[in-house]
Coordinates of C-alpha atoms and ligand atoms in Angstrom, one line a residue:
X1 CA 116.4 83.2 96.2
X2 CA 119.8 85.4 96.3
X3 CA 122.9 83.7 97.1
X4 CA 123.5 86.3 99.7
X5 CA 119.9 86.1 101.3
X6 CA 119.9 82.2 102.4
X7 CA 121.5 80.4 105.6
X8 CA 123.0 77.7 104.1
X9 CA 126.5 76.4 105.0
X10 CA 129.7 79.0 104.0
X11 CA 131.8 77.4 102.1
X12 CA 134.7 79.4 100.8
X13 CA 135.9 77.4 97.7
X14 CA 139.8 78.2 96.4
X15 CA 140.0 77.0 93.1
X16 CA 144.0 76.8 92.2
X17 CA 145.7 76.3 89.0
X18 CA 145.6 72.8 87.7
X19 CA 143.9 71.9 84.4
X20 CA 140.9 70.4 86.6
X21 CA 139.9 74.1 87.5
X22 CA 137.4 73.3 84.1
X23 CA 135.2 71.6 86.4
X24 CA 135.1 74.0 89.1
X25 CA 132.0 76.0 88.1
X26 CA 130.4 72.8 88.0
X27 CA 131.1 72.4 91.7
X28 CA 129.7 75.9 92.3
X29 CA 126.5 75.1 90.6
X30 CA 126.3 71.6 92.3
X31 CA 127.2 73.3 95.9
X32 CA 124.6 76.2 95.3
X33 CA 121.8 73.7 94.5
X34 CA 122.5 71.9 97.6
X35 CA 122.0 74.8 99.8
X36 CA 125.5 76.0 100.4
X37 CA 126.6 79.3 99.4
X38 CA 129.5 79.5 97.9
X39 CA 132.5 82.6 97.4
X40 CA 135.0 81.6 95.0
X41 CA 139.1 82.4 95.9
X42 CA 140.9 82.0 92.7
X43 CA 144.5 81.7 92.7
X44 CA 146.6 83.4 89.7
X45 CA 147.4 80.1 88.2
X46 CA 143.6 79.4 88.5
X47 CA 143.3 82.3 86.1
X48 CA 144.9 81.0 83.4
X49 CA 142.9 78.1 83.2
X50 CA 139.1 79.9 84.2
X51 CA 138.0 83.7 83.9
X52 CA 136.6 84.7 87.4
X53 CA 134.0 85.9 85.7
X54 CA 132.5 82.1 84.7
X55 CA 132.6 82.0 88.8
X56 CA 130.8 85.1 89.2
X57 CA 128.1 84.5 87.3
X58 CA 127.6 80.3 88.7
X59 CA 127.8 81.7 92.2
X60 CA 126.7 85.3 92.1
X61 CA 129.0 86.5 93.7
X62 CA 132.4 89.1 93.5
X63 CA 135.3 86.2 92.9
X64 CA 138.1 87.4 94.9
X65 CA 141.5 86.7 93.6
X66 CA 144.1 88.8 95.1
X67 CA 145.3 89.6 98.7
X68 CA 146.6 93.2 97.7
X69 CA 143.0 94.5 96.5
X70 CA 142.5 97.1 98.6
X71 CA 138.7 98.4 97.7
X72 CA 137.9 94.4 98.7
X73 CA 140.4 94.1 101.4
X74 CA 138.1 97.4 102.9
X75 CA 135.1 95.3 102.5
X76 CA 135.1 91.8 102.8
X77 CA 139.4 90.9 104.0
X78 CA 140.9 88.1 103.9
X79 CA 139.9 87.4 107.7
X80 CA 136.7 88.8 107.2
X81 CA 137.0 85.8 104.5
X82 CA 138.6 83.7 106.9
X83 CA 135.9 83.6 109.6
X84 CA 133.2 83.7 107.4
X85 CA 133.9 80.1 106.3
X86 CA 132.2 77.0 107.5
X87 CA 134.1 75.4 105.5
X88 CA 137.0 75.5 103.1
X89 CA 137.1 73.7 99.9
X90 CA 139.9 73.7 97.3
X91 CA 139.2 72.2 94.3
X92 CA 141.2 71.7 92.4
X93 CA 144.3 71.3 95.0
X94 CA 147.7 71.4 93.0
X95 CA 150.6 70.2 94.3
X96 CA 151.8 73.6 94.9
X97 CA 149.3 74.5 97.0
X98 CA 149.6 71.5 99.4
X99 CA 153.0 72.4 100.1
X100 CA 151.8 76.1 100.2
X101 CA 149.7 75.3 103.6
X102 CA 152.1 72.5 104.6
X103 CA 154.5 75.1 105.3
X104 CA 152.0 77.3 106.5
X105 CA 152.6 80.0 103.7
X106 CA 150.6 83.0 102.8
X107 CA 152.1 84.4 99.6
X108 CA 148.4 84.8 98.4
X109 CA 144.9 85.5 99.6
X110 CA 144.1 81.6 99.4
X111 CA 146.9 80.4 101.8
X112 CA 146.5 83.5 103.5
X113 CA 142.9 82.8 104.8
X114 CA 143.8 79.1 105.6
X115 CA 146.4 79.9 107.8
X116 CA 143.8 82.5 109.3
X117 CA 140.6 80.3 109.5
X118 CA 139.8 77.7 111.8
X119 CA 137.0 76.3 109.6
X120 CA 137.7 72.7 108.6
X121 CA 139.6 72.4 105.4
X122 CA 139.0 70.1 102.5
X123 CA 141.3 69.2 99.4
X124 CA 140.4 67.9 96.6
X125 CA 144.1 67.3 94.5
X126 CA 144.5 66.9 90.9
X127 CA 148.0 66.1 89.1
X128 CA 150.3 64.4 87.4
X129 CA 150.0 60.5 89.0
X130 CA 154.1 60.8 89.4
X131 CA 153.5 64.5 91.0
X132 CA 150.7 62.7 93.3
X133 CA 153.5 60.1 94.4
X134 CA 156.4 61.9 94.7
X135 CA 157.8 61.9 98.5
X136 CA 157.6 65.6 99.2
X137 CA 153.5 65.7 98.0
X138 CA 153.0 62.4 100.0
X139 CA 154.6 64.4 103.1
X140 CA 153.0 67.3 102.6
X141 CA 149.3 65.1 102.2
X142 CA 150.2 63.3 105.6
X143 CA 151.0 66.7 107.5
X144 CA 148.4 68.3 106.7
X145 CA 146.1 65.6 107.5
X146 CA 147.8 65.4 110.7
X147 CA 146.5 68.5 111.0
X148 CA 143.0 67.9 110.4
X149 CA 142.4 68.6 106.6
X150 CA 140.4 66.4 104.3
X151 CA 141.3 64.9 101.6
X152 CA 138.5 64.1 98.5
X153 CA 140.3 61.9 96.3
X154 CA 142.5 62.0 93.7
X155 CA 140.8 59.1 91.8
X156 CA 142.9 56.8 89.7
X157 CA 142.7 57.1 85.5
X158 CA 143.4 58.6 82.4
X159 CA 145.0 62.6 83.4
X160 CA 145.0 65.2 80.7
X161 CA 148.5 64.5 79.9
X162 CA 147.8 61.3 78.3
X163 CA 149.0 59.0 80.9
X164 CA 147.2 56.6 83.7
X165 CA 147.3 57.0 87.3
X166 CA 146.4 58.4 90.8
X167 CA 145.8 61.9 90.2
X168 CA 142.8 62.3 88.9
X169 CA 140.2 65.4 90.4
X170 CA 137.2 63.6 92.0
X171 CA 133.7 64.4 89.9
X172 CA 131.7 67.4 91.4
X173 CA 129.2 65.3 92.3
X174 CA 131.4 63.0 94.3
X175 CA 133.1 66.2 95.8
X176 CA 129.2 67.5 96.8
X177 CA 128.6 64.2 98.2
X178 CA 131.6 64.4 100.7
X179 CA 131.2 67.7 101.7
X180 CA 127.5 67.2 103.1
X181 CA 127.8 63.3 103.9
X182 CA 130.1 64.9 107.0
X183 CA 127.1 67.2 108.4
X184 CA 129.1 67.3 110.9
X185 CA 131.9 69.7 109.7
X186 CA 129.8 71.7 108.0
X187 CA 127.7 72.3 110.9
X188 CA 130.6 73.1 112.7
X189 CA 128.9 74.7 115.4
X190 CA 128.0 72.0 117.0
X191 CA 128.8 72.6 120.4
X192 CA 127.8 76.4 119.9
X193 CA 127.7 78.2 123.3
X194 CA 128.8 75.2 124.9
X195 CA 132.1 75.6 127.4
X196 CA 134.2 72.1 127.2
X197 CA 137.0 71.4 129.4
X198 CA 139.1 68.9 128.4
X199 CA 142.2 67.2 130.2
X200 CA 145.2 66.1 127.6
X201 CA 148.7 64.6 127.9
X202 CA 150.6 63.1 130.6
X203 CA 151.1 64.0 134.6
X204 CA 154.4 64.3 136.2
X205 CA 154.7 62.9 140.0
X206 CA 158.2 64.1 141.6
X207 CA 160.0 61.6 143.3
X208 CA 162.7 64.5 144.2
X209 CA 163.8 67.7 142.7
X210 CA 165.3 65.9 139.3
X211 CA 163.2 62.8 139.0
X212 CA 159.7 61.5 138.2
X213 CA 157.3 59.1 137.6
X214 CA 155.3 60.2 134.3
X215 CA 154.2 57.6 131.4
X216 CA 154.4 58.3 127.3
X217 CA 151.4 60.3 126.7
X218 CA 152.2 63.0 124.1
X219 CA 148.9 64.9 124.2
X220 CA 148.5 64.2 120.7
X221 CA 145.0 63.1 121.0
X222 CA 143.9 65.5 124.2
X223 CA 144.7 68.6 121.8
X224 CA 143.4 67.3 118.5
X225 CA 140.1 67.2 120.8
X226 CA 140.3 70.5 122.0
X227 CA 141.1 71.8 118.1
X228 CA 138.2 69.9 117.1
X229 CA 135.9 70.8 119.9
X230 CA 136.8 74.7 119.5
X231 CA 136.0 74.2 115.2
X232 CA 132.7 73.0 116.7
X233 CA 131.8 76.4 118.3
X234 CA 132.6 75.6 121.9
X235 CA 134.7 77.6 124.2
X236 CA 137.7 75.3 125.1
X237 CA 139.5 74.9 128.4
X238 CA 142.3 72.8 127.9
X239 CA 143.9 71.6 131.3
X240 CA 147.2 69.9 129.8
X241 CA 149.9 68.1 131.9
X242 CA 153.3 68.5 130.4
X243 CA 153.5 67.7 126.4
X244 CA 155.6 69.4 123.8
X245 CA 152.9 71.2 121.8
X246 CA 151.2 74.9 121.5
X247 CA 147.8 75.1 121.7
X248 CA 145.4 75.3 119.1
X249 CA 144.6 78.4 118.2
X250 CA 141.6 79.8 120.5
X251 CA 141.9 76.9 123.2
X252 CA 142.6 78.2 127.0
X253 CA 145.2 76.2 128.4
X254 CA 145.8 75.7 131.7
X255 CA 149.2 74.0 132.5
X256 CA 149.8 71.6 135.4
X257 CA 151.8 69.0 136.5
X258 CA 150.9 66.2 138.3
X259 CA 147.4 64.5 138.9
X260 CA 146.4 66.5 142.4
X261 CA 147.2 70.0 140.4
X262 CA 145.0 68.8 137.6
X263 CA 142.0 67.4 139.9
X264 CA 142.2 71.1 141.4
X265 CA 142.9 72.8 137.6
X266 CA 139.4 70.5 136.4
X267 CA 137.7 71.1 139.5
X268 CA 138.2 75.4 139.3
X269 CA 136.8 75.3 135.9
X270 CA 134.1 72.7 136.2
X271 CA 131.4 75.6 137.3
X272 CA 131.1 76.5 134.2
X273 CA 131.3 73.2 131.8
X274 CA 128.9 71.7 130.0
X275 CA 131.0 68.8 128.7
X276 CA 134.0 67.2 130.3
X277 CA 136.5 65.1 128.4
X278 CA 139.0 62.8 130.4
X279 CA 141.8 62.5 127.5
X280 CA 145.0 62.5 129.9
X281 CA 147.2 59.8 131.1
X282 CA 147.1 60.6 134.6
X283 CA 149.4 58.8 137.1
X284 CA 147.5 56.4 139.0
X285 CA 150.0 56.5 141.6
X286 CA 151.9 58.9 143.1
X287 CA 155.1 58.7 145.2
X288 CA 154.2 59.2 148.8
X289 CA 156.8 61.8 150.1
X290 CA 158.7 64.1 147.5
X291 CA 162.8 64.2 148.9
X292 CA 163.5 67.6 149.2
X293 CA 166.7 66.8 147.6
X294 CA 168.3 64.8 145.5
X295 CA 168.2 61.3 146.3
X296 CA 172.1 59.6 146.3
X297 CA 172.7 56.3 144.8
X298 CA 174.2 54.9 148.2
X299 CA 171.8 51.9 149.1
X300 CA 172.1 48.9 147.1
X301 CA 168.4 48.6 146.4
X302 CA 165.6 51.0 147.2
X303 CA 161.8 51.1 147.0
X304 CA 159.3 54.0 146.1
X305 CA 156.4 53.6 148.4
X306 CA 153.3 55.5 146.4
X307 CA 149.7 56.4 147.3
X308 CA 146.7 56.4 144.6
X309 CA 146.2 59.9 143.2
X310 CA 142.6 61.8 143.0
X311 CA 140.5 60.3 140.4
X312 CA 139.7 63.7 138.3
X313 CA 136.6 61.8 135.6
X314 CA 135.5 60.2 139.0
X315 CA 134.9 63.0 140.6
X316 CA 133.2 65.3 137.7
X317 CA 130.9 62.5 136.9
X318 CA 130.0 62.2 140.8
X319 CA 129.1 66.1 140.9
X320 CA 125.1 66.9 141.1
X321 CA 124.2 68.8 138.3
X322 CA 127.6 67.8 136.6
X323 CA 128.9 68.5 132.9
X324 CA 128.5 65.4 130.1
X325 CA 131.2 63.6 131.3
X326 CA 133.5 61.2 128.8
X327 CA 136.8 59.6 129.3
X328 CA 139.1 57.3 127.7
X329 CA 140.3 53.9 128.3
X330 CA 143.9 53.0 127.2
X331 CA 144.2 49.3 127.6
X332 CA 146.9 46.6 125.8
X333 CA 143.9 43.8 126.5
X334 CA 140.3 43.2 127.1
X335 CA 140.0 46.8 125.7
X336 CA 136.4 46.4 125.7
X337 CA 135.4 44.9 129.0
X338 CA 137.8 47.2 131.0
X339 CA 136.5 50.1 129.4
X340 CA 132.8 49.2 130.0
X341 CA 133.9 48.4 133.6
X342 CA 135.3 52.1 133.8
X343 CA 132.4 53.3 132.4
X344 CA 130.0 51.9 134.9
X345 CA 133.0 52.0 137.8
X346 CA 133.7 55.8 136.9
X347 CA 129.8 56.9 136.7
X348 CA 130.4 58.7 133.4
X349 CA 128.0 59.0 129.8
X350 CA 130.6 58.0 127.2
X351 CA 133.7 56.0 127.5
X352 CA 136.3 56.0 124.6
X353 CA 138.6 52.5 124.6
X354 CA 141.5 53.3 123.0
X355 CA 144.0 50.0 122.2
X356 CA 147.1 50.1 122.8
X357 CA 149.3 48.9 120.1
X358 CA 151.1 50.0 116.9
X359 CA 149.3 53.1 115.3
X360 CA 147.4 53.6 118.1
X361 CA 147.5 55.0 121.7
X362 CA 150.2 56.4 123.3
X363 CA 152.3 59.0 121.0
X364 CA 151.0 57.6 117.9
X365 CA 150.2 59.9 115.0
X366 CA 147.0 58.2 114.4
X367 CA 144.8 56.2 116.9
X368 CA 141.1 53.9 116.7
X369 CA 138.5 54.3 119.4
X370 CA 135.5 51.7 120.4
X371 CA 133.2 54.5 121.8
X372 CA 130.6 53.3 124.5
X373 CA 127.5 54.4 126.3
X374 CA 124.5 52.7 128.2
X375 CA 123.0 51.1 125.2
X376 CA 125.5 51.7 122.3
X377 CA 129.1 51.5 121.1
X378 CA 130.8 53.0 117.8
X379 CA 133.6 52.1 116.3
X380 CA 136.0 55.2 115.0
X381 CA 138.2 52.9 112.1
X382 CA 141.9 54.1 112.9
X383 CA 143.0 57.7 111.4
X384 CA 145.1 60.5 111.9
X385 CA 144.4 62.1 115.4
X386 CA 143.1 65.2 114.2
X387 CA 140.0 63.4 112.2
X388 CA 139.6 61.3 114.4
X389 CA 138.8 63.7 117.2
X390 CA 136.5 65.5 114.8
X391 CA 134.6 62.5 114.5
X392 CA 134.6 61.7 118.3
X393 CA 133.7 65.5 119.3
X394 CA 130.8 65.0 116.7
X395 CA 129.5 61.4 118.2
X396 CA 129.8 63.5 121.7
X397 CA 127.9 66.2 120.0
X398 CA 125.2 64.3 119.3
X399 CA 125.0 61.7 122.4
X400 CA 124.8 65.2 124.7
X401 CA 122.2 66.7 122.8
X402 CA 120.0 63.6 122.6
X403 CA 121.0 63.2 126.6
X404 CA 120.6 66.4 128.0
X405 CA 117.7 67.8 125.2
X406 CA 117.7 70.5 122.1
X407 CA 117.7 73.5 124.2
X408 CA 121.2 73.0 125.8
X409 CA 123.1 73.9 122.7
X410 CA 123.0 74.0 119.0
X411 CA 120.4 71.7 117.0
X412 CA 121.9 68.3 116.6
X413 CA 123.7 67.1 113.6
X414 CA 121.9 63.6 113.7
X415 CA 125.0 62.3 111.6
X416 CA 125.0 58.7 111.9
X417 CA 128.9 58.1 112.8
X418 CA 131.4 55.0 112.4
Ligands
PMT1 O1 148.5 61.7 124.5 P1 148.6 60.8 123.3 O2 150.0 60.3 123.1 O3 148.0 61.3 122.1 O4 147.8 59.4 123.7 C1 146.4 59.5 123.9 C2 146.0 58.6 125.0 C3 146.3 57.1 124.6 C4 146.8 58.9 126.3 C5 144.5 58.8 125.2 O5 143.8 58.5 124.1 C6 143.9 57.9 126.3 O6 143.5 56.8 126.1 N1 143.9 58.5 127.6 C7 143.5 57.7 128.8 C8 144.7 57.0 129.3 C9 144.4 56.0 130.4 O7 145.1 55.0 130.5 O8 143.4 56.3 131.2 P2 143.0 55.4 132.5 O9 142.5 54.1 132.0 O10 144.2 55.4 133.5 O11 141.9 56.3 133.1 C10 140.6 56.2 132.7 C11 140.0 57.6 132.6 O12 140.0 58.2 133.9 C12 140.7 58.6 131.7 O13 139.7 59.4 131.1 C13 141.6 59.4 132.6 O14 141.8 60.7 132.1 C14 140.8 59.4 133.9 N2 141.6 59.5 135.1 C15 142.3 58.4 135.5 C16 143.0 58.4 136.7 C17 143.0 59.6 137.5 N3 143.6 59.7 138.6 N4 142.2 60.6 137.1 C18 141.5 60.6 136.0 O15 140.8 61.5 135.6

């Protein structure tokens, strides 16, 4: 069969310039056998180590190698490129190139098309073991995790420069193995033609024009949701209550304030869902009356009568002919049973307990989920937020099309998740 003719997965490998690059058309082969096809970005250090044409002829096709070619910038461009991509692989991953898309450069056709794809991205780094542990390549490793990417290795062992360590590329074969043991990523379309509305970060109740009752939701976890949920083909509809963060790229927000603006917000775009994901914090309890001014310090004590606030999940899992519905359960104890009571309490098909503790929960930069339904629970082991919500919106992924049947959306991934 022609590379070009077959419908496997995309995957766009960058091959940068670390000795490892040796095993890179090794990769190609293994990937191509697998199914996948695969289009080579070389780097210019990858060069010097491999000719492009070794790539050209392992995955038959044109190796592209510089952002300034203008006969394949008319053809195929680097956001041609970009969107082509299920996936993005870079192996071998220099330390130079993790700070390259740490700080979001794009001084070459590689960086260029990460910073323009949303395709998941996975790194495979090889170095120097003291390289691997320096500080700044530690940093950089933890952002861009942070911000969803994968990383495959580096194993521990003897380097090419004669010493033992951490820096080691993983073998092709353990790289292959990766790449398709997360089906999920690579059939990143998931939740194609599905519309997902999701509700992230925390609500704001005045008590009078300066003051209000809120708690510490960041939104962390609500937008790594919506990123992952949009990577999975759906359209997003992010409802967001007032967080420090810019959407992902390709996510509608909607901004509100407090819980009754977000029960209307959910309940204008709910027509439409197919999937509904309760993420925020939302105040329980608002203050009764709202002082039109601002209150004085004169009496010696003072209480804030306040009123329970529209239940938004509640309600969406009530409607008839309602979307999926999932929400989330941030407890400090009995995280299970209180999350199964809101489960059955709330009416809804998933519930996601989420501890509260340290490195998880409430403005945490990574988080662990029990995630249960009639019948089941999964536990998500604690990670950064962003691969975390991949694996969630995956799990959901699967639980609606086994719920709700194969014609509502894509074909289902049948990844077994933990
Ligand atoms: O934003 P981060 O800093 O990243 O933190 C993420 C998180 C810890 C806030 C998030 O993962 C989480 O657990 N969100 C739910 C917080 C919570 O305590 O929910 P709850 O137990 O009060 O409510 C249960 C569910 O009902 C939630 O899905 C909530 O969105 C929904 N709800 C609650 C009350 C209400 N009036 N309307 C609602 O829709």
């Amino acid at each position: 069969m022609n590379a070009h003719d077959h419908k496997g997965p995309k995957i766009l490998l960058g091959v940068t310039g670390g000795v490892a690059a040796y095993k890179s058309p090794e990769l190609v082969r293994r990937l191509i056998e697998q199914g996948a096809q695969v289009q080579v970005v070389m780097t210019r250090g990858a060069r010097e180590f491999v000719s492009p044409l070794t790539f050209q002829a392992v995955s038959s096709r044109r190796v592209r190698d510089d952002i300034w070619d203008s006969e394949a910038e008319a053809a195929m461009g680097h956001i041609e490129l970009a969107r082509w991509a299920d996936l993005v692989l870079i192996a071998p991953a220099t330390a130079h190139c993790l700070g390259s898309l740490a700080n979001g450069l794009a001084d070459d056709l590689l960086s260029t098309i990460c910073l323009a794809t949303t395709a998941p991205i996975m790194l495979a780094p090889a170095m120097n073991h003291v390289m691997w542990r320096h500080p700044a390549v530690q940093a950089n490793k933890q952002l861009l995790e942070q911000r969803g990417a994968r990383f495959l290795g580096p194993a521990t062992g003897s380097q090419a420069c004669g010493e033992e360590g951490p820096g080691r590329m993983l073998e092709p074969e353990q790289i292959v193995a990766a790449v398709f043991e997360e089906p999920a990523r690579l059939a990143s379309q998931s939740l194609k033609g599905l519309t997902v509305v999701i509700t992230a970060g925390p609500t704001r109740e005045p008590i009078d024009p300066v003051r209000y009752v809120t708690n510490r939701s960041s939104g962390k976890m609500g937008y790594a949701l919506a990123h992952a949920a949009q990577q999975a083909g759906a359209r997003v509809v992010l409802v967001s209550g007032p967080v420090a963060l810019t959407p992902p790229p390709g996510v509608e927000r909607v901004a509100v304030e407090t819980a009754e603006e977000m029960y209307a917000s959910v309940h204008e775009q709910i027509g439409t869902a197919d999937l509904f994901i309760g993420c925020a914090a939302v105040s329980d309890y608002r203050p009764q009356s709202r002082a039109a001014q601002k209150i004085k310090r004169n009496a010696e004590e003072m209480s804030l009568a306040l009123v329970r606030s529209p239940d938004t999940l509640a309600s969406v899992a009530a409607l008839d002919d309602g979307p999926f519905t999932v929400g989330f359960a941030a407890e400090t104890q009995d995280v299970i049973g209180h999350a199964r009571g809101k489960l059955t309490g709330k009416g809804v098909d998933m519930m996601a307990a989420n501890l509260v503790g340290p490195r998880c929960g409430f403005d945490q930069e990574t988080n662990e989920l029990t995630v249960l339904w009639n019948g089941g629970e999964v536990q998500l082991d604690q990670a950064p937020k962003a691969m975390l919500a991949q694996r969630l919106i995956a799990l959901i992924a699967e639980r609606f099309h086994a719920v709700r049947g194969s014609d509502s959306a894509a074909p289902q991934t049948g990844t077994p998740v933990s």
